[in-house]
Tab-separated table of C-alpha atoms in Angstrom:
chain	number	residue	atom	x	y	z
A	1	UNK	CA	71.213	-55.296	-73.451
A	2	UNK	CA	72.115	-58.717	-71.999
A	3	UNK	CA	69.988	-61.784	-72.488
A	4	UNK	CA	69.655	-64.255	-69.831
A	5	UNK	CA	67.180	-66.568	-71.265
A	6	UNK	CA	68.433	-69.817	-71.077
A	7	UNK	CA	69.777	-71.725	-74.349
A	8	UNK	CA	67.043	-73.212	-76.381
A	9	UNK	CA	66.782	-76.004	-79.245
A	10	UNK	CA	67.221	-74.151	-82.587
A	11	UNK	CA	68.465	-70.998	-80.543
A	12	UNK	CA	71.828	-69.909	-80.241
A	13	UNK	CA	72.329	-68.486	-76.260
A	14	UNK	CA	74.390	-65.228	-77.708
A	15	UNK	CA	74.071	-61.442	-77.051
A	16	UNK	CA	72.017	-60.091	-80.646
A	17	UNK	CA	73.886	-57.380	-82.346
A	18	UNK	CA	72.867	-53.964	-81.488
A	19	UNK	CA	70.955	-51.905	-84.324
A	20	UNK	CA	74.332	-50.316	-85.659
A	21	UNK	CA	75.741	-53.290	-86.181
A	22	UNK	CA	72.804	-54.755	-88.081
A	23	UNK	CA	72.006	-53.924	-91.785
A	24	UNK	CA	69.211	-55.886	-91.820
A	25	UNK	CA	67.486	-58.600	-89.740
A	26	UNK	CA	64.889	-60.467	-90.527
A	27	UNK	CA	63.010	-62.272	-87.418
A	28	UNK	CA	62.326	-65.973	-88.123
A	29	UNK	CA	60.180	-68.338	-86.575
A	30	UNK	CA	62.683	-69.361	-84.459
A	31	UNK	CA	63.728	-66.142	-83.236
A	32	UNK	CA	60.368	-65.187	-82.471
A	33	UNK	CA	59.411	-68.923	-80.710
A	34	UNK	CA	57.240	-68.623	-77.530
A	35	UNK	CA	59.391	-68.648	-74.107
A	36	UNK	CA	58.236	-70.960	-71.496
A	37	UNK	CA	54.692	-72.032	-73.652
A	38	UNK	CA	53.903	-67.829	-73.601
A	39	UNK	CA	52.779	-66.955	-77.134
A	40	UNK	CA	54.435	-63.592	-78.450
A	41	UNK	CA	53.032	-61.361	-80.253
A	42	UNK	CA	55.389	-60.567	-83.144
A	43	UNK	CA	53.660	-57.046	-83.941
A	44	UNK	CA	54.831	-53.831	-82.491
A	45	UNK	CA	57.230	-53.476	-79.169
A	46	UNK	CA	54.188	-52.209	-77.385
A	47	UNK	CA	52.451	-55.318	-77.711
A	48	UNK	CA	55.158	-57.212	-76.638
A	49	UNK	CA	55.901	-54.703	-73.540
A	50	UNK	CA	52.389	-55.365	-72.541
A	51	UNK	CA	53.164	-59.131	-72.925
A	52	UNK	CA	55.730	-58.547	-70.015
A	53	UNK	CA	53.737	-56.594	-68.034
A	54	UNK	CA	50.980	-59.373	-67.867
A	55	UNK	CA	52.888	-62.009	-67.547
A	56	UNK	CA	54.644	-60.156	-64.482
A	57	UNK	CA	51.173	-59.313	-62.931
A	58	UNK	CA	50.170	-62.687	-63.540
A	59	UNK	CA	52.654	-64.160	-61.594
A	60	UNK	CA	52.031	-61.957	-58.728
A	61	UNK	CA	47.984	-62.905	-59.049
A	62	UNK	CA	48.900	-66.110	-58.605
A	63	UNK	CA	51.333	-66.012	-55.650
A	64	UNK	CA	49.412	-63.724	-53.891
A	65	UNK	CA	46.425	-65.661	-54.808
A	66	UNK	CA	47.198	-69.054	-54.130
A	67	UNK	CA	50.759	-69.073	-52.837
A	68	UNK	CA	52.054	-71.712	-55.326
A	69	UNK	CA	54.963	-73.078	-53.842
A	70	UNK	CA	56.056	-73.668	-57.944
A	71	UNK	CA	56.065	-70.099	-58.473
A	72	UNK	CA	57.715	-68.966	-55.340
A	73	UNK	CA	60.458	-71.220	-55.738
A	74	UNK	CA	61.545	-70.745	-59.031
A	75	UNK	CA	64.010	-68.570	-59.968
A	76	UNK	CA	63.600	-65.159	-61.697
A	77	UNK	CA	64.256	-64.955	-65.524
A	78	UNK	CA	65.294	-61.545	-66.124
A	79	UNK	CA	63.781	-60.848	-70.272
A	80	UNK	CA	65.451	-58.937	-72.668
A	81	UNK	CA	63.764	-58.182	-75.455
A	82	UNK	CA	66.126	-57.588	-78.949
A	83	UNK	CA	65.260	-53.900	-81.664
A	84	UNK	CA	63.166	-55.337	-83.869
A	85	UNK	CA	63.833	-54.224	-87.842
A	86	UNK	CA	61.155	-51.385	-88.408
A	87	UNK	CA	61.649	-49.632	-85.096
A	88	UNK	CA	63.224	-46.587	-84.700
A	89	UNK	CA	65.694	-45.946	-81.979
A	90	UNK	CA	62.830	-44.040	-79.381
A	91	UNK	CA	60.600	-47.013	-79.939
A	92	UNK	CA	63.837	-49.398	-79.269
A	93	UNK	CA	64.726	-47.152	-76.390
A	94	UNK	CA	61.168	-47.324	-75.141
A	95	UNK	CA	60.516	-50.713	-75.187
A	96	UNK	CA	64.036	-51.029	-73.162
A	97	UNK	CA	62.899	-48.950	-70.878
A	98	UNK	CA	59.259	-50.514	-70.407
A	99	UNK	CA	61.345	-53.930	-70.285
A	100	UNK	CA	63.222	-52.083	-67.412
A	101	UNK	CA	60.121	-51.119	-65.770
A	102	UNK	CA	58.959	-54.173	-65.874
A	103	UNK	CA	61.926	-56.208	-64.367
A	104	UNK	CA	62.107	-53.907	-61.302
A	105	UNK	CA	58.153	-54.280	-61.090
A	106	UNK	CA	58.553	-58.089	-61.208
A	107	UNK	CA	61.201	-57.562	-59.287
A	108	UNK	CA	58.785	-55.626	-56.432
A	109	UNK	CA	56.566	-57.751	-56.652
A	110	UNK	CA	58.532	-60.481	-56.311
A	111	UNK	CA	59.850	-58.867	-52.942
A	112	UNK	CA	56.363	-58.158	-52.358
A	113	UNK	CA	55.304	-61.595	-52.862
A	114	UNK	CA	57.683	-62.895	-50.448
A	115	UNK	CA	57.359	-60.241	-47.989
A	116	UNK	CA	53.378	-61.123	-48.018
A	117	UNK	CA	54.161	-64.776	-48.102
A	118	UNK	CA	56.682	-64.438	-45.311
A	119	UNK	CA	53.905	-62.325	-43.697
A	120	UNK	CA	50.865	-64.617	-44.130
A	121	UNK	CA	53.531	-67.145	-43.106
A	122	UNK	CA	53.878	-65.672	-40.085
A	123	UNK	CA	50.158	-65.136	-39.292
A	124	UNK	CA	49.281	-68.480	-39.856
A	125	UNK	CA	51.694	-69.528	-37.523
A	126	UNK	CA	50.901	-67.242	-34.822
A	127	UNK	CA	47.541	-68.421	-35.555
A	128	UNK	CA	48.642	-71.847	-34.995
A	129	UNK	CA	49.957	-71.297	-32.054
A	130	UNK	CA	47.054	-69.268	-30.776
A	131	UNK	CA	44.546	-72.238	-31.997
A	132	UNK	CA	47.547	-74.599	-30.034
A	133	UNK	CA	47.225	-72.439	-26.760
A	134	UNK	CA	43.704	-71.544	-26.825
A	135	UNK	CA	43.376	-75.273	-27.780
A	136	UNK	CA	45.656	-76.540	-24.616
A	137	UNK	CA	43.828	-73.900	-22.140
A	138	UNK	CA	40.754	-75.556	-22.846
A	139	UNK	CA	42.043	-79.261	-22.170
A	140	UNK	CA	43.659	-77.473	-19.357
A	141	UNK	CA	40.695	-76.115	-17.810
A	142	UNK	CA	38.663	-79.361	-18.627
A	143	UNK	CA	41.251	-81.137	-16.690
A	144	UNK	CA	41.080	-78.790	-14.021
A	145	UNK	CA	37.253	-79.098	-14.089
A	146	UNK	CA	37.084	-82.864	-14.227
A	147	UNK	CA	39.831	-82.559	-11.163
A	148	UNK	CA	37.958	-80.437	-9.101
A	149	UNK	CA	35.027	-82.565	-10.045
A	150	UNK	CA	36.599	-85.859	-8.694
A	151	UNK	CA	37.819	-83.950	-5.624
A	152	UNK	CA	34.072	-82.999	-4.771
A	153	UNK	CA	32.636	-86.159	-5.187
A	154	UNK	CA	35.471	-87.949	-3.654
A	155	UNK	CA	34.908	-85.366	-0.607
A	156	UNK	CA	31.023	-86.299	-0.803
A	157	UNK	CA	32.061	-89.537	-0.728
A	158	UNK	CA	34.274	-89.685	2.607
A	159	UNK	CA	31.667	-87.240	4.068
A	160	UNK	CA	29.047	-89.835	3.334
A	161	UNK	CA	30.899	-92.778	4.324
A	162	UNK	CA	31.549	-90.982	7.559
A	163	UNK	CA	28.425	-89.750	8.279
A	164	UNK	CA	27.416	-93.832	7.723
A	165	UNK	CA	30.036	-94.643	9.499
A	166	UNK	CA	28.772	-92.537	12.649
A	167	UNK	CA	24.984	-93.089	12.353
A	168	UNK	CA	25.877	-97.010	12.170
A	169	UNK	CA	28.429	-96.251	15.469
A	170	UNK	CA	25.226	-94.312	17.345
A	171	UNK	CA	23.121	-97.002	15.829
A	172	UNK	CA	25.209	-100.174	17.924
A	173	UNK	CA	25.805	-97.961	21.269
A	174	UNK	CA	21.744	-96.820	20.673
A	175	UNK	CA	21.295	-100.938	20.564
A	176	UNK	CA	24.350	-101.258	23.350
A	177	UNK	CA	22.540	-99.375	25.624
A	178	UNK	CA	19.383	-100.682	25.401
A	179	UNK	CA	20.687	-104.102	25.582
A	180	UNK	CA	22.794	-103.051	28.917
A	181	UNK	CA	19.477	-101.785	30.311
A	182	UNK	CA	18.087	-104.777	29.229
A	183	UNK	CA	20.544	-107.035	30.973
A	184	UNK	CA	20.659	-104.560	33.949
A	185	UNK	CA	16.713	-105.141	34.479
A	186	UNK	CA	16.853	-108.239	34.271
A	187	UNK	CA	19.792	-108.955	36.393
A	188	UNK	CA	17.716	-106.240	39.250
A	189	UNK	CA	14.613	-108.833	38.392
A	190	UNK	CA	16.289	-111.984	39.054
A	191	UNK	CA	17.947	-110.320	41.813
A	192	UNK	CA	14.677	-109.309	43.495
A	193	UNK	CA	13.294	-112.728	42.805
A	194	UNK	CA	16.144	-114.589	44.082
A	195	UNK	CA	16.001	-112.460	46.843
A	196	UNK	CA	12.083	-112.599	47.719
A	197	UNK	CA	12.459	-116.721	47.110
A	198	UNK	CA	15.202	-116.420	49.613
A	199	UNK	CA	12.717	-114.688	52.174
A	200	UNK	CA	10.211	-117.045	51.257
A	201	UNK	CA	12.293	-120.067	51.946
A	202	UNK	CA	13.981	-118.450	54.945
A	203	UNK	CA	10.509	-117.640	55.945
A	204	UNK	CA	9.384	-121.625	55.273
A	205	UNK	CA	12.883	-123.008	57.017
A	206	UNK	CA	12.095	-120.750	60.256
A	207	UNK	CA	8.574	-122.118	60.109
A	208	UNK	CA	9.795	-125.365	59.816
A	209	UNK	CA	12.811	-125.169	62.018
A	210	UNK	CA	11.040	-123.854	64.902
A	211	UNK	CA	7.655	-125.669	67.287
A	212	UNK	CA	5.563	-124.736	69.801
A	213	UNK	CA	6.251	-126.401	72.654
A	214	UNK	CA	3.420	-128.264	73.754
A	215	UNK	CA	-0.361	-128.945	72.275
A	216	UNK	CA	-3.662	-128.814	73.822
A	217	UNK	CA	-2.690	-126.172	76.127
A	218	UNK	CA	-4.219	-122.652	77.499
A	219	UNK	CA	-1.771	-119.622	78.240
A	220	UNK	CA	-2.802	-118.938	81.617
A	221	UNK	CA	-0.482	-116.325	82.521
A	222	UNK	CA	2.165	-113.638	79.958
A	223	UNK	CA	5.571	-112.512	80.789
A	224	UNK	CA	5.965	-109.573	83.241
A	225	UNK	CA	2.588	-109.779	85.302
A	226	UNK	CA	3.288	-108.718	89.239
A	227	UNK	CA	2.791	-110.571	91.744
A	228	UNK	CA	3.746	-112.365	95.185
A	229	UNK	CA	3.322	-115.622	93.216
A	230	UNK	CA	7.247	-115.265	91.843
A	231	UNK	CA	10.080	-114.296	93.742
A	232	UNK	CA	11.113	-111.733	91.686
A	233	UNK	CA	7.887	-109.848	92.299
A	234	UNK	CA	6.646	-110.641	88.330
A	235	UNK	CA	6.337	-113.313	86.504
A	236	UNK	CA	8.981	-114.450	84.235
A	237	UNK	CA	7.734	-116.484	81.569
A	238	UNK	CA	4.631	-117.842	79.549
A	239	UNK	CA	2.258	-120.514	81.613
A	240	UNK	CA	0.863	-122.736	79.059
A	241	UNK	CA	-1.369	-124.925	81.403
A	242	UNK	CA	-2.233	-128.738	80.035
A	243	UNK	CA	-3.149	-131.788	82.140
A	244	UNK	CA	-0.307	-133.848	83.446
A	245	UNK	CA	1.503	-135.944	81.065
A	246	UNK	CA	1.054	-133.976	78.055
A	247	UNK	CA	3.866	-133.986	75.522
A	248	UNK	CA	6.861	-130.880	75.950
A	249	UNK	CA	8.672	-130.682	72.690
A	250	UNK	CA	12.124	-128.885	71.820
A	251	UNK	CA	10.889	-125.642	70.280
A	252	UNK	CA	13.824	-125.825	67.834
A	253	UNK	CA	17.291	-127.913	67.222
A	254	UNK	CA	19.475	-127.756	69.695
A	255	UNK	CA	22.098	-128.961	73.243
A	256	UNK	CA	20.342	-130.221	76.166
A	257	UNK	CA	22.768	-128.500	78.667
A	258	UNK	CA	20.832	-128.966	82.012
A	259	UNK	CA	17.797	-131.975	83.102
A	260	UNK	CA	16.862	-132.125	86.795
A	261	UNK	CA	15.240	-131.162	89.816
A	262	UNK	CA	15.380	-127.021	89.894
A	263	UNK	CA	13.578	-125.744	93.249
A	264	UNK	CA	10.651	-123.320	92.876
A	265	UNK	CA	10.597	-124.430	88.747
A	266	UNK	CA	10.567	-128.562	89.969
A	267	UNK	CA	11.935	-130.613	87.569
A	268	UNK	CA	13.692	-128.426	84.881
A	269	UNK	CA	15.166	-128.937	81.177
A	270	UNK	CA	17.209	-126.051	79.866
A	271	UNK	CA	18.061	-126.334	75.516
A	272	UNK	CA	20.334	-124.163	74.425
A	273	UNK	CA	19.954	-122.884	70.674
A	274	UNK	CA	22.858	-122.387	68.253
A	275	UNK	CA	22.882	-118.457	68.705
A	276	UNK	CA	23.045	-118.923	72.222
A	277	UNK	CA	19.609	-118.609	73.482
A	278	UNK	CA	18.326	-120.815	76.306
A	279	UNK	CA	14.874	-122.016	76.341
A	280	UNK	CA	13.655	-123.602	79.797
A	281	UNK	CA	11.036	-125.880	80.441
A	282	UNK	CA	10.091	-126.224	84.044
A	283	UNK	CA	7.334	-128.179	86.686
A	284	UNK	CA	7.807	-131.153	84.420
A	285	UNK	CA	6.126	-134.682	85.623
A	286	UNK	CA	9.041	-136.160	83.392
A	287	UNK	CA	11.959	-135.894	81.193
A	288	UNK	CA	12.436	-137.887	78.328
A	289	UNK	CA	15.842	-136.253	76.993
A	290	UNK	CA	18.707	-135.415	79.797
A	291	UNK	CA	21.412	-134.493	77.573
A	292	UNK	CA	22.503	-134.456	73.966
A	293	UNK	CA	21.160	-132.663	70.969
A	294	UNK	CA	17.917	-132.875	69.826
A	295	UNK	CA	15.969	-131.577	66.744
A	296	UNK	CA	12.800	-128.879	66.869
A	297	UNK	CA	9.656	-130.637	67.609
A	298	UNK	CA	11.299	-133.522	69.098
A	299	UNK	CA	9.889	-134.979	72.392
A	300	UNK	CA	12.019	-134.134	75.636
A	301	UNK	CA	9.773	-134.210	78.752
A	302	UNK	CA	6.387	-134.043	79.800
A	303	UNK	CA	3.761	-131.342	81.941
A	304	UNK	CA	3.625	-131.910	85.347
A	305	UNK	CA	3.015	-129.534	88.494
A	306	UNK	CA	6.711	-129.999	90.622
A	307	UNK	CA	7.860	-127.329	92.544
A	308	UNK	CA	5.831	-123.990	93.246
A	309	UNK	CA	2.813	-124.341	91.410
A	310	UNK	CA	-0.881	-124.109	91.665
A	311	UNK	CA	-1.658	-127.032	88.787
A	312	UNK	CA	-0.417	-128.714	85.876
A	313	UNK	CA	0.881	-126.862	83.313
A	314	UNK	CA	4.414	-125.457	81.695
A	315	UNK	CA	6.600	-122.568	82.819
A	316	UNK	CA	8.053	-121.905	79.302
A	317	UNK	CA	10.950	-118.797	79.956
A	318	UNK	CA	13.528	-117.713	76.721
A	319	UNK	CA	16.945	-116.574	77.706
A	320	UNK	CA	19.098	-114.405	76.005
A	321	UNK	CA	22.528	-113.576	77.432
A	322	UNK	CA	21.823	-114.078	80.917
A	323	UNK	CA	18.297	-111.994	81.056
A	324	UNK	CA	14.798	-113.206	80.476
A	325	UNK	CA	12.913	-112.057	77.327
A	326	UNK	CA	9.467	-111.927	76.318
A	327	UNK	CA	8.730	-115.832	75.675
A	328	UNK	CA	5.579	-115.134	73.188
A	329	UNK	CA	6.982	-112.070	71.166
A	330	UNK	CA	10.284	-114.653	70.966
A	331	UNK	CA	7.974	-117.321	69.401
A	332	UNK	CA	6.097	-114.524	67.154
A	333	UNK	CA	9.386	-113.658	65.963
A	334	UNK	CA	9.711	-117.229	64.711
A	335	UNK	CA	6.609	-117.758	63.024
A	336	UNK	CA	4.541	-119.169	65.858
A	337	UNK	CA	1.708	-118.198	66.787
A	338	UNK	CA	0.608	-119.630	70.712
């Protein structure tokens, strides 16, 4: 059988002679040194048969054990183990044999070993990449979390800076409003007060714009009283009867149009008004203003009895587009009361 143990000191790397060709050989201790630090036992070829057989099972222990990366990667020594003198040729055949065995079980187990390692090889990196996925789902679902939490709270944030946005836009038209209202009742107050000082002072400029026109008097006889008296069968104006002399004032501003002697109404001045409205003053004694403007309250003539009278005293008659009105509703209607 052929030995490929590798040359040793003291050891010659050759094939040993079979038992035929041997008278007689005596194992030394060189012959019989230890292989690899293992300790033979030089006794019977069953002990060293064993020897292999451990030191195969060993190996796998350890692989399969530990998974030395030492013993998987070195190469397989195949062991031959030489007749030793003493044996016979079943125990020589025997212990060939069992050295057989035991290179095909190293050799199994060797097959074995790398078939598990390749196997556990392959488990721990499918359990790698299981540990890899399982580890990348989670940052992938944490990332998906933490997205969907930043999309909520950026939501909740637009809602609430809308909903800010709108109660601070109802807020200002709220405020708007009142403020228009405000402005609005005020403008309506200042209005009405502008309005009612406007009466007031229209009120106080007709007062003051407009006279009676004579003092110390009596109203003797109204407008519209029958009679044969007038020659229009009623009386046409307002008698205000004062002795002779007394003053006749201009009841407001206005054109002397007409002074002089008038008939039935003696001595006559008619002032005009700047709406139109003629004012006569008749059965003066005189007449102080004959033409020209003149201002209310100012002096133009004074009571007499000329023409068709019955005493002393002024024919007062208002005109208004030709026809004769009622003289005291026309001075009423000025804020005058005769």
């Amino acid at each position: 059988m052929a030995s490929n143990l590798p040359a040793r000191e003291g050891v010659e790397n050759q094939e040993p002679p079979s038992a035929g060709a041997w008278g007689e050989w005596n194992p030394t201790e060189d012959s019989v040194r230890p292989i690899r630090g293992k300790h033979r036992n030089a006794k019977g070829g069953g002990g060293l048969a064993r020897s292999s057989t451990v030191l195969g099972v060993g190996i796998i222990a350890a692989v399969g054990a530990g998974g030395i990366a030492t013993a998987q990667n070195r190469p397989q020594v195949p062991i031959s183990i030489p007749s030793l003198p003493g044996l016979s040729d079943d125990d020589s055949g025997k212990d060939s044999r069992r050295a057989e065995a035991d290179g095909r079980g190293a050799k199994a187990a060797s097959g074995a070993q790398s078939q598990g390692q390749a196997d556990a090889g392959e488990i721990l990196r499918t359990r790698i990449l299981q540990q890899a996925e399982a580890q990348q789902e989670a940052v992938d679902v944490q990332t998906r979390v933490q997205a969907e939490q930043a999309a909520r709270e950026a939501a909740a944030a637009e809602a609430k800076t809308k909903r800010e946005e709108a109660e601070k836009a109802a807020e200002e038209a709220r405020l708007a409003a009142e403020q228009q209202a405000k402005e609005a009742a005020e403008k309506a107050a200042k209005e009405a007060a502008e309005a009612k000082a406007e009466q007031e002072q229209a009120a106080k400029a007709a007062a003051g714009s407009y006279s009676l026109p004579t003092s110390s008097y009596t109203i003797t006889s109204h407008y519209g009283v029958a009679g044969s008296m007038w020659s229009s069968g009623y009386h046409t104006g307002l008698d205000f009867a004062a002795p002779t002399g007394t003053p006749v004032k201009a009841v407001a501003a206005g054109k002397i149009i007409s002074a002089g002697w008038s008939g039935a109404y003696g001595y006559r001045i008619v002032l005009q008004l700047a709406d139109g409205t003629e004012v006569w003053y008749c059965h003066l004694s005189s007449m102080s203003v004959t033409s020209g403007e003149v201002g209310a309250g100012d002096t133009i003539g004074r009571v007499g009895a000329t023409g068709n009278v019955t005493g002393p005293h002024l024919h007062l008659e208002v005109r208004k587009g030709g026809s004769t009105v009622d003289p005291l509703s026309w001075l009423r209607s000025k804020g005058l009361t005769p």
